[in-house]
CSV table of C-alpha atoms and ligand atoms in Angstrom, one decimal:
chain,number,residue,atom,x,y,z
A,1045,MET,CA,195.4,37.2,51.9
A,1046,ARG,CA,193.6,35.9,54.8
A,1047,TYR,CA,194.1,33.1,56.8
A,1048,ASP,CA,192.5,31.8,60.1
A,1049,ALA,CA,195.8,32.4,61.6
A,1050,VAL,CA,199.3,33.2,61.0
A,1051,VAL,CA,202.9,32.7,62.7
A,1052,ILE,CA,205.3,34.6,62.2
A,1053,GLY,CA,208.6,33.0,62.0
A,1054,ALA,CA,209.5,28.9,61.1
A,1055,GLY,CA,211.8,27.7,64.3
A,1056,PRO,CA,211.1,25.6,66.1
A,1057,ALA,CA,208.6,27.3,68.1
A,1058,GLY,CA,206.7,28.5,65.0
A,1059,SER,CA,206.4,25.2,62.8
A,1060,MET,CA,204.7,23.5,66.5
A,1061,ALA,CA,202.7,26.1,66.1
A,1062,ALA,CA,202.1,25.4,62.9
A,1063,VAL,CA,201.2,22.3,62.9
A,1064,GLU,CA,199.2,22.0,65.4
A,1065,ILE,CA,197.1,24.7,63.9
A,1066,ALA,CA,196.5,22.8,60.6
A,1067,ARG,CA,195.9,19.7,62.2
A,1068,ALA,CA,193.0,21.5,64.5
A,1069,GLY,CA,191.6,22.0,60.2
A,1070,PHE,CA,192.3,25.6,60.2
A,1071,SER,CA,193.8,28.1,57.9
A,1072,VAL,CA,197.8,28.7,58.7
A,1073,ALA,CA,200.1,31.4,56.8
A,1074,LEU,CA,203.5,30.5,58.3
A,1075,LEU,CA,206.0,33.5,57.1
A,1076,GLU,CA,210.4,32.9,57.5
A,1077,LYS,CA,212.1,35.7,56.7
A,1078,HIS,CA,215.0,33.3,55.3
A,1079,SER,CA,214.9,31.2,52.1
A,1080,GLN,CA,214.5,28.0,54.0
A,1081,PRO,CA,213.4,27.3,57.4
A,1082,GLY,CA,216.5,26.5,59.7
A,1083,THR,CA,219.3,27.4,57.6
A,1084,PRO,CA,221.9,29.8,58.4
A,1085,LEU,CA,221.8,27.9,61.3
A,1086,CYS,CA,222.2,29.8,64.4
A,1087,CYS,CA,222.3,27.1,67.7
A,1088,GLY,CA,225.0,24.9,69.2
A,1089,GLU,CA,222.2,22.4,68.0
A,1090,ALA,CA,222.1,20.0,72.1
A,1091,VAL,CA,219.4,18.5,72.6
A,1092,SER,CA,217.8,16.8,76.3
A,1093,LYS,CA,217.8,13.2,74.3
A,1094,GLY,CA,214.4,12.1,77.3
A,1095,ALA,CA,213.0,15.2,77.2
A,1096,LEU,CA,212.5,15.9,72.5
A,1097,ASP,CA,212.2,11.8,72.4
A,1098,ARG,CA,209.2,12.3,74.6
A,1099,LEU,CA,207.8,15.3,72.6
A,1100,MET,CA,208.2,13.5,69.2
A,1101,SER,CA,210.7,11.3,67.0
A,1102,LEU,CA,213.2,11.9,65.0
A,1103,LYS,CA,214.3,10.3,61.7
A,1104,PRO,CA,218.0,9.2,62.3
A,1105,ASP,CA,219.3,12.3,59.4
A,1106,LEU,CA,218.1,14.4,62.3
A,1107,ILE,CA,219.9,13.5,64.9
A,1108,SER,CA,224.4,14.2,64.3
A,1109,CYS,CA,225.1,12.4,67.8
A,1110,THR,CA,223.8,10.5,70.8
A,1111,ILE,CA,226.1,12.0,73.7
A,1112,ASP,CA,226.1,9.4,76.9
A,1113,GLU,CA,229.0,11.4,78.9
A,1114,ILE,CA,229.2,15.2,80.0
A,1115,LYS,CA,233.0,16.3,81.3
A,1116,VAL,CA,233.2,19.5,83.0
A,1117,VAL,CA,236.7,21.4,83.5
A,1118,SER,CA,237.4,24.2,86.4
A,1119,PRO,CA,239.4,26.8,85.4
A,1120,GLY,CA,242.2,24.8,87.3
A,1121,GLY,CA,242.3,22.3,85.1
A,1122,LYS,CA,240.6,20.7,87.7
A,1123,ALA,CA,237.8,17.2,85.0
A,1124,ILE,CA,235.1,15.8,86.3
A,1125,THR,CA,233.2,12.9,82.8
A,1126,VAL,CA,230.1,12.7,84.1
A,1127,LYS,CA,228.2,9.1,82.4
A,1128,HIS,CA,225.5,9.1,81.5
A,1129,PRO,CA,224.1,6.9,78.4
A,1130,GLY,CA,222.0,8.8,76.1
A,1131,ALA,CA,222.1,12.2,77.9
A,1132,GLY,CA,221.6,14.4,74.8
A,1133,TYR,CA,221.6,15.0,70.6
A,1134,ILE,CA,223.5,16.9,68.7
A,1135,LEU,CA,221.1,17.8,66.3
A,1136,ASN,CA,221.8,18.4,63.0
A,1137,ARG,CA,219.5,21.8,63.5
A,1138,PRO,CA,218.7,22.6,59.6
A,1139,GLN,CA,217.4,19.7,58.7
A,1140,PHE,CA,215.5,19.9,62.3
A,1141,ASP,CA,214.7,22.8,61.4
A,1142,LEU,CA,212.9,21.6,57.5
A,1143,GLU,CA,211.1,18.7,58.9
A,1144,LEU,CA,209.4,20.6,61.3
A,1145,ALA,CA,208.3,22.9,59.1
A,1146,ARG,CA,207.5,20.0,55.9
A,1147,GLN,CA,205.5,18.9,59.1
A,1148,ALA,CA,203.4,22.0,59.8
A,1149,VAL,CA,202.8,22.2,55.7
A,1150,ALA,CA,202.1,18.3,55.4
A,1151,ALA,CA,199.2,18.8,57.4
A,1152,GLY,CA,197.9,22.1,55.9
A,1153,ALA,CA,200.1,24.8,56.6
A,1154,GLU,CA,200.7,27.3,53.6
A,1155,LEU,CA,204.6,27.9,54.4
A,1156,LEU,CA,205.4,31.7,52.9
A,1157,THR,CA,209.2,31.9,53.2
A,1158,GLU,CA,211.0,35.2,52.4
A,1159,THR,CA,208.8,37.0,54.0
A,1160,ILE,CA,208.5,39.2,56.8
A,1161,GLY,CA,206.3,39.9,59.7
A,1162,LEU,CA,206.3,43.5,60.5
A,1163,GLN,CA,203.4,45.4,62.6
A,1164,LEU,CA,199.9,44.2,63.5
A,1165,SER,CA,196.7,46.4,63.8
A,1166,GLY,CA,193.5,46.3,64.6
A,1167,GLU,CA,191.0,47.8,66.2
A,1168,THR,CA,190.2,46.1,69.8
A,1169,ALA,CA,191.8,43.0,68.6
A,1170,PHE,CA,194.9,42.6,66.1
A,1171,GLU,CA,193.2,41.9,62.4
A,1172,SER,CA,196.4,42.4,60.0
A,1173,LEU,CA,199.9,42.1,59.5
A,1174,ALA,CA,202.2,44.1,57.4
A,1175,ILE,CA,204.4,42.0,55.6
A,1176,ASP,CA,207.1,42.4,53.0
A,1177,ASN,CA,207.9,39.8,50.5
A,1178,ARG,CA,211.5,40.2,48.8
A,1179,LYS,CA,210.0,39.3,44.9
A,1180,ASP,CA,206.3,40.9,45.8
A,1181,GLY,CA,206.7,43.8,47.9
A,1182,PRO,CA,204.8,45.1,50.9
A,1183,GLY,CA,201.1,43.5,51.4
A,1184,THR,CA,198.9,42.8,54.4
A,1185,ILE,CA,197.8,39.8,56.2
A,1186,ASP,CA,194.4,39.7,58.0
A,1187,ALA,CA,194.1,36.6,59.8
A,1188,ARG,CA,191.8,36.2,63.6
A,1189,ILE,CA,194.5,34.9,66.0
A,1190,PHE,CA,198.8,35.5,65.6
A,1191,ILE,CA,201.4,33.8,67.6
A,1192,ALA,CA,204.5,35.5,67.6
A,1193,ALA,CA,207.4,32.6,66.9
A,1194,ASP,CA,210.0,35.2,65.7
A,1195,GLY,CA,212.9,34.7,67.9
A,1196,VAL,CA,215.2,36.8,70.7
A,1197,GLU,CA,214.1,39.6,68.4
A,1198,SER,CA,210.9,39.1,68.5
A,1199,LYS,CA,210.3,42.7,66.3
A,1200,VAL,CA,206.5,41.3,65.6
A,1201,ALA,CA,205.7,40.9,69.6
A,1202,ARG,CA,207.6,44.0,70.4
A,1203,LEU,CA,206.3,46.4,67.6
A,1204,ALA,CA,202.4,45.2,69.0
A,1205,GLY,CA,203.7,46.4,72.6
A,1206,ILE,CA,205.0,43.6,75.1
A,1207,PRO,CA,207.2,44.8,77.2
A,1208,ASN,CA,209.7,41.2,76.8
A,1209,LEU,CA,212.9,43.6,76.3
A,1210,ILE,CA,216.6,42.4,76.8
A,1211,ASN,CA,218.5,44.7,78.1
A,1212,VAL,CA,221.6,44.3,75.7
A,1213,ARG,CA,224.3,44.9,78.1
A,1214,GLU,CA,222.2,41.8,80.6
A,1215,THR,CA,222.6,39.2,77.6
A,1216,GLU,CA,225.7,36.6,76.8
A,1217,SER,CA,227.7,37.6,73.5
A,1218,LEU,CA,227.8,33.3,72.0
A,1219,LEU,CA,230.7,33.0,69.4
A,1220,GLN,CA,230.7,29.7,67.8
A,1221,TYR,CA,232.8,27.8,65.1
A,1222,ARG,CA,232.0,25.0,63.3
A,1223,LEU,CA,235.3,23.3,63.1
A,1224,LYS,CA,236.8,20.1,61.1
A,1225,ASN,CA,239.3,17.9,60.9
A,1226,ILE,CA,239.6,17.7,64.4
A,1227,GLU,CA,239.6,14.1,67.2
A,1228,VAL,CA,236.9,14.2,69.4
A,1229,ASP,CA,234.6,11.6,70.6
A,1230,PRO,CA,231.5,12.4,69.7
A,1231,ALA,CA,228.9,10.8,72.7
A,1232,LEU,CA,230.8,13.8,74.9
A,1233,ILE,CA,230.1,16.7,75.5
A,1234,GLU,CA,232.6,18.9,76.9
A,1235,ILE,CA,232.0,22.5,78.9
A,1236,TYR,CA,235.1,24.4,79.8
A,1237,LEU,CA,234.1,27.2,83.0
A,1238,GLY,CA,236.3,29.9,84.2
A,1239,ARG,CA,236.7,33.3,84.1
A,1240,ARG,CA,239.7,33.6,81.5
A,1241,ILE,CA,238.3,30.9,79.4
A,1242,ALA,CA,234.6,32.0,79.1
A,1243,PRO,CA,234.0,35.1,81.3
A,1244,SER,CA,230.9,34.4,83.1
A,1245,SER,CA,229.9,31.9,80.8
A,1246,TYR,CA,231.2,28.9,79.3
A,1247,LEU,CA,232.6,27.1,76.9
A,1248,TRP,CA,231.3,24.1,74.8
A,1249,ILE,CA,232.5,21.3,72.6
A,1250,PHE,CA,229.4,19.8,71.4
A,1251,PRO,CA,230.7,16.9,68.5
A,1252,LYS,CA,228.8,17.3,65.5
A,1253,SER,CA,231.1,13.3,64.6
A,1254,ASP,CA,234.5,12.3,65.9
A,1255,ARG,CA,235.8,14.5,62.8
A,1256,GLU,CA,234.0,17.9,63.7
A,1257,ALA,CA,232.3,19.4,66.0
A,1258,ASN,CA,230.4,23.1,67.0
A,1259,VAL,CA,232.8,24.8,68.9
A,1260,GLY,CA,231.8,28.0,71.1
A,1261,LEU,CA,231.4,30.0,74.3
A,1262,GLY,CA,229.7,33.1,75.2
A,1263,VAL,CA,231.0,36.0,77.1
A,1264,SER,CA,228.6,38.7,78.9
A,1265,THR,CA,228.2,41.5,76.7
A,1266,ARG,CA,229.4,43.6,78.7
A,1267,LEU,CA,232.9,42.8,78.5
A,1268,THR,CA,233.3,42.0,75.6
A,1269,GLN,CA,235.4,45.1,75.3
A,1270,LYS,CA,237.9,43.3,78.0
A,1271,PHE,CA,237.3,39.9,77.2
A,1272,PRO,CA,236.8,39.6,72.7
A,1273,PRO,CA,234.6,36.4,72.5
A,1274,GLU,CA,236.7,35.7,69.0
A,1275,GLN,CA,240.3,36.2,70.6
A,1276,LEU,CA,239.3,34.5,73.5
A,1277,LEU,CA,238.1,31.7,71.8
A,1278,ASN,CA,241.1,31.4,68.9
A,1279,ASP,CA,243.5,31.2,71.9
A,1280,PHE,CA,241.2,28.0,73.1
A,1281,ILE,CA,240.6,26.4,69.7
A,1282,GLY,CA,244.6,27.5,68.8
A,1283,SER,CA,246.1,25.0,71.9
A,1284,ARG,CA,242.9,22.7,71.9
A,1285,PHE,CA,242.8,21.9,67.9
A,1286,PRO,CA,246.3,23.0,66.6
A,1287,GLY,CA,244.7,21.9,62.7
A,1288,ALA,CA,241.8,22.6,63.5
A,1289,ILE,CA,240.4,24.3,59.7
A,1290,GLU,CA,236.8,27.2,59.8
A,1291,ALA,CA,233.7,25.3,58.5
A,1292,GLY,CA,230.8,28.2,59.5
A,1293,LYS,CA,231.6,30.2,61.9
A,1294,PHE,CA,227.8,32.4,63.9
A,1295,CYS,CA,227.9,34.5,66.6
A,1296,GLY,CA,224.5,35.5,68.4
A,1297,LEU,CA,222.4,36.3,71.9
A,1298,ALA,CA,221.3,35.0,74.7
A,1299,PRO,CA,218.5,37.0,76.3
A,1300,ARG,CA,219.5,36.2,79.8
A,1301,TYR,CA,216.3,38.0,80.8
A,1302,GLN,CA,214.9,38.2,84.0
A,1303,GLY,CA,212.0,40.6,83.6
A,1304,GLU,CA,208.4,38.7,83.7
A,1305,ARG,CA,207.8,37.4,80.3
A,1306,ILE,CA,204.7,38.2,78.5
A,1307,PHE,CA,203.4,35.6,76.5
A,1308,ARG,CA,200.1,37.1,75.2
A,1309,LEU,CA,198.5,40.2,74.2
A,1310,LYS,CA,195.1,40.2,72.8
A,1311,ASN,CA,195.1,38.2,70.1
A,1312,LEU,CA,198.4,37.3,70.3
A,1313,LEU,CA,200.7,35.2,71.5
A,1314,VAL,CA,203.8,34.4,71.4
A,1315,ALA,CA,206.2,31.7,72.5
A,1316,GLY,CA,209.8,29.5,72.1
A,1317,ASP,CA,212.7,31.9,72.5
A,1318,ALA,CA,210.7,35.5,71.5
A,1319,ALA,CA,208.6,34.7,74.5
A,1320,ARG,CA,212.3,34.4,76.4
A,1321,ALA,CA,211.7,30.8,77.8
A,1322,ASP,CA,215.4,30.2,77.5
A,1323,ASP,CA,216.8,27.9,80.2
A,1324,SER,CA,218.8,31.1,82.1
A,1325,ILE,CA,222.1,28.7,83.0
A,1326,SER,CA,222.7,26.9,79.5
A,1327,GLY,CA,220.9,29.4,77.1
A,1328,ALA,CA,219.2,26.4,75.7
A,1329,GLY,CA,216.0,27.2,74.1
A,1330,ILE,CA,215.3,24.1,70.9
A,1331,LEU,CA,212.8,22.4,73.8
A,1332,TYR,CA,211.2,25.4,75.0
A,1333,ALA,CA,210.4,26.6,72.4
A,1334,LEU,CA,209.1,23.5,70.7
A,1335,LEU,CA,206.4,22.5,74.0
A,1336,SER,CA,205.8,26.9,74.6
A,1337,GLY,CA,205.1,26.7,70.1
A,1338,ARG,CA,202.9,23.2,70.7
A,1339,TYR,CA,201.0,25.3,73.6
A,1340,ALA,CA,200.1,28.3,71.7
A,1341,GLY,CA,199.2,26.6,67.9
A,1342,MET,CA,196.8,24.2,70.6
A,1343,ALA,CA,195.8,27.6,72.3
A,1344,ALA,CA,195.2,28.9,68.9
A,1345,ALA,CA,192.9,26.3,67.7
A,1346,ALA,CA,190.9,26.6,70.4
A,1347,PHE,CA,190.1,30.1,70.4
A,1348,LEU,CA,189.2,29.4,66.3
A,1349,ARG,CA,186.8,26.7,67.0
A,1350,GLY,CA,185.1,28.6,69.6
A,1351,ASP,CA,185.5,26.6,72.3
A,1352,ILE,CA,187.7,29.8,74.3
A,1353,ARG,CA,185.0,33.4,74.0
A,1354,GLN,CA,186.6,35.9,75.6
A,1355,GLU,CA,190.6,36.7,74.8
A,1356,ALA,CA,191.5,36.5,78.1
A,1357,GLU,CA,191.0,33.0,78.8
A,1358,LEU,CA,193.7,31.3,76.6
A,1359,ASP,CA,195.6,32.2,79.2
A,1360,GLN,CA,193.8,29.0,81.0
A,1361,LEU,CA,195.3,27.0,77.7
A,1362,TYR,CA,199.0,29.1,76.9
A,1363,PRO,CA,200.8,29.7,78.3
A,1364,LYS,CA,199.1,27.5,81.7
A,1365,LYS,CA,199.7,24.4,80.4
A,1366,PHE,CA,203.4,25.6,79.3
A,1367,LEU,CA,204.2,26.9,83.1
A,1368,ASP,CA,202.3,24.2,84.6
A,1369,GLU,CA,205.0,22.0,83.0
A,1370,LYS,CA,208.9,24.9,82.7
A,1371,GLY,CA,207.4,26.9,85.0
A,1372,GLU,CA,209.1,26.0,88.3
A,1373,GLU,CA,212.7,24.8,85.8
A,1374,LEU,CA,212.9,28.2,84.5
A,1375,ALA,CA,212.1,29.9,87.4
A,1376,LEU,CA,214.8,27.3,89.0
A,1377,TYR,CA,217.3,28.0,86.6
A,1378,ARG,CA,216.5,31.8,86.6
A,1379,LYS,CA,217.3,31.7,90.7
A,1380,LEU,CA,221.4,29.3,90.0
A,1381,ARG,CA,222.0,31.5,87.1
A,1382,ASN,CA,222.4,34.8,90.2
A,1383,ILE,CA,224.2,31.8,92.3
A,1384,TYR,CA,227.0,31.3,88.8
A,1385,ASP,CA,227.2,34.9,88.5
A,1386,ARG,CA,228.6,35.1,91.4
A,1387,LEU,CA,230.4,32.4,91.9
A,1388,THR,CA,234.3,33.2,91.6
A,1389,ASP,CA,236.9,30.4,89.9
A,1390,ASP,CA,238.6,29.0,93.1
A,1391,ASP,CA,234.9,28.6,93.7
A,1392,PHE,CA,234.1,26.1,90.3
A,1393,ASP,CA,237.3,25.2,91.3
A,1394,GLU,CA,236.1,23.5,94.7
A,1395,ILE,CA,232.7,22.5,93.3
A,1396,ILE,CA,234.3,19.9,90.8
A,1397,VAL,CA,236.4,18.8,93.1
A,1398,ALA,CA,233.4,18.3,95.3
A,1399,LEU,CA,231.4,17.0,92.2
A,1400,ILE,CA,234.5,14.8,91.7
A,1401,GLU,CA,233.9,12.5,95.7
A,1402,PHE,CA,229.7,13.0,94.9
A,1403,PHE,CA,230.3,11.5,91.6
A,1404,ALA,CA,233.6,8.6,92.5
A,1405,ALA,CA,230.5,6.3,94.4
A,1406,ARG,CA,228.3,5.8,91.2
A,1407,ASP,CA,227.9,4.7,87.6
A,1408,SER,CA,225.3,6.9,86.2
A,1409,VAL,CA,223.6,10.3,87.2
A,1410,ALA,CA,220.5,8.8,85.5
A,1411,GLY,CA,216.9,9.4,87.8
A,1412,LEU,CA,219.5,12.5,90.3
A,1413,LYS,CA,217.8,15.1,90.8
A,1414,PRO,CA,219.5,18.3,91.4
A,1415,GLY,CA,218.1,18.6,94.7
A,1416,GLN,CA,220.2,15.7,95.2
A,1417,ILE,CA,223.3,16.5,94.0
A,1418,LEU,CA,223.4,20.0,95.8
A,1419,ALA,CA,222.7,18.0,99.1
A,1420,GLY,CA,225.8,16.1,98.6
A,1421,LEU,CA,227.3,19.5,97.5
A,1422,ILE,CA,226.7,21.0,100.3
A,1423,LYS,CA,227.2,18.1,102.8
A,1424,THR,CA,231.0,18.1,101.6
A,1425,ARG,CA,230.9,22.1,101.6
A,1426,PRO,CA,229.2,23.9,103.8
A,1427,LYS,CA,230.4,27.4,102.5
A,1428,LEU,CA,227.9,26.6,99.6
A,1429,LEU,CA,225.8,26.7,102.1
A,1430,LYS,CA,226.1,31.3,101.2
A,1431,TYR,CA,224.9,30.4,97.3
A,1432,VAL,CA,222.7,27.9,97.6
A,1433,ARG,CA,220.3,29.5,100.6
A,1434,HIS,CA,219.2,32.0,97.4
A,1435,LEU,CA,217.6,28.9,95.7
A,1436,TRP,CA,214.6,29.3,98.6
B,205,FAD,C1,225.4,30.6,70.2
B,205,FAD,C2,223.5,29.8,69.9
B,205,FAD,C3,224.0,28.6,70.3
B,205,FAD,C4,222.8,28.0,70.3
B,205,FAD,N1,222.6,26.6,71.3
B,205,FAD,C5,221.7,26.2,71.3
B,205,FAD,C6,222.2,24.6,72.0
B,205,FAD,O1,222.6,24.1,72.0
B,205,FAD,N2,220.5,24.0,72.6
B,205,FAD,C7,219.4,24.7,73.3
B,205,FAD,O2,218.6,24.2,73.3
B,205,FAD,N3,219.5,26.0,72.5
B,205,FAD,C8,220.0,26.6,71.7
B,205,FAD,N4,220.4,28.3,71.9
B,205,FAD,C9,219.1,28.3,71.8
B,205,FAD,C10,217.7,27.5,70.6
B,205,FAD,O3,218.6,28.1,69.4
B,205,FAD,C11,216.6,28.8,70.5
B,205,FAD,O4,217.0,29.0,72.0
B,205,FAD,C12,216.0,28.8,69.5
B,205,FAD,O5,216.3,28.4,67.8
B,205,FAD,C13,214.3,29.0,69.6
B,205,FAD,O6,213.5,28.5,69.0
B,205,FAD,P1,212.8,29.9,68.0
B,205,FAD,O7,211.4,28.5,67.2
B,205,FAD,O8,211.9,30.1,69.3
B,205,FAD,O9,212.9,30.3,67.3
B,205,FAD,P2,214.3,30.3,66.3
B,205,FAD,O10,215.1,29.6,66.6
B,205,FAD,O11,215.3,31.7,66.6
B,205,FAD,O12,213.2,30.6,64.8
B,205,FAD,C14,212.6,32.2,64.4
B,205,FAD,C15,212.7,32.3,63.1
B,205,FAD,O13,211.4,33.0,63.1
B,205,FAD,C16,212.5,33.8,61.9
B,205,FAD,N5,212.1,35.2,61.5
B,205,FAD,C17,212.7,36.2,62.1
B,205,FAD,N6,211.8,36.9,62.3
B,205,FAD,C18,211.0,36.7,61.8
B,205,FAD,C19,210.3,37.4,60.6
B,205,FAD,N7,209.5,39.2,61.5
B,205,FAD,N8,209.7,37.2,59.8
B,205,FAD,C20,209.7,36.8,59.2
B,205,FAD,N9,210.4,35.0,59.8
B,205,FAD,C21,211.3,36.0,61.1
B,205,FAD,C22,213.7,33.0,61.9
B,205,FAD,O14,214.6,33.8,60.6
B,205,FAD,C23,213.7,32.3,62.4
B,205,FAD,O15,213.7,30.6,61.5
B,205,FAD,C24,221.2,28.5,71.1
B,205,FAD,C25,221.4,30.0,70.5
B,205,FAD,C26,222.8,30.5,70.4
B,205,FAD,C27,222.3,32.0,69.4
């Protein structure tokens, strides 16, 4: 088989990349190891509404809930609820991923499901990808450019020699249940902090309706022996949602990657989770996957058109455009992550109280910048400066 481009992984990053390449008029194979993009679900499905709306228009059936309020509960039980109308969406992620893959196909991409991308090979540039299709068995696909959008494990990128390696002990182990037969506010996200609830991470309640929610937590992987995620989550659910019915369960890893992100090797571009493009604080990666996939696809199309002659010139389109938009934000989240790791439960309590005071005079956080909130916190709690000064 031969295509102009091959994209490995039909998640948000891969489908966005394939759309751009196909719309530019080039042949592209979009490989997905599962029988259908988006399934099985492995995500809390929360995303910033404003940021997603700027990227694409969504059909209503891809949105489970629109979020207007965010509640954060400290280890000592102090709670702040911040009104932010239209702050976010809880997506129907299986349908969302499926829709993106359909858009790629509608643009001309060929979706090859149950097809695993394996090892790239070639002389000076990569020329061929070994694949394994469930029905037809092993084979190869030749192309002029490749995009690895194969998620957090990123086997293709790793086997090609891209050292975006994660140290498992530095990851977070995430566990999430889909709960039914519960009562939740469908416009409210809830976050619980504290070492006894979710050591080095947080617990989330993301509503899917007023009777259903994604309830999950993270635990620093090096602490999971001492604090088994399942036990912590079951304890929380037992007291908060005693009649809950479990309608789904999955676990996954959040990378918490601190090394340099590598986005290209020769004519292989890496996008989304495979490039470690996620927010180090919350683990959110859908938006970064969409954006990095789009720019990687645009760069690949420019390469195929001949606008770019040397592989190294690809960097001016991807990752440069992505990092121009999101690089500072991702760097800030990394620094905040390091601060977050040092906070004690008492610090969390104090920060929540300070935030309650800060927001008391405000009806909405819309338009507030993180720097303004930080400045407000330091004004009333100068001791927090010892953490915050690491930001600069
Ligand atoms: C528990 C949990 C909760 C999360 N909650 C949120 C959240 O609420 N909001 C948010 O923004 N982010 C969340 N994330 C992160 C988010 O899911 C990812 O950042 C996002 O899915 C990354 O998109 P992607 O396209 O890079 O990778 P993926 O979505 O992982 O897509 C990769 C695709 O490639 C396929 N694939 C993998 N290897 C191969 C191969 N060798 N050959 C062919 N196909 C392959 C996979 O099957 C998959 O379809 C969460 C993650 C976890 C683990």
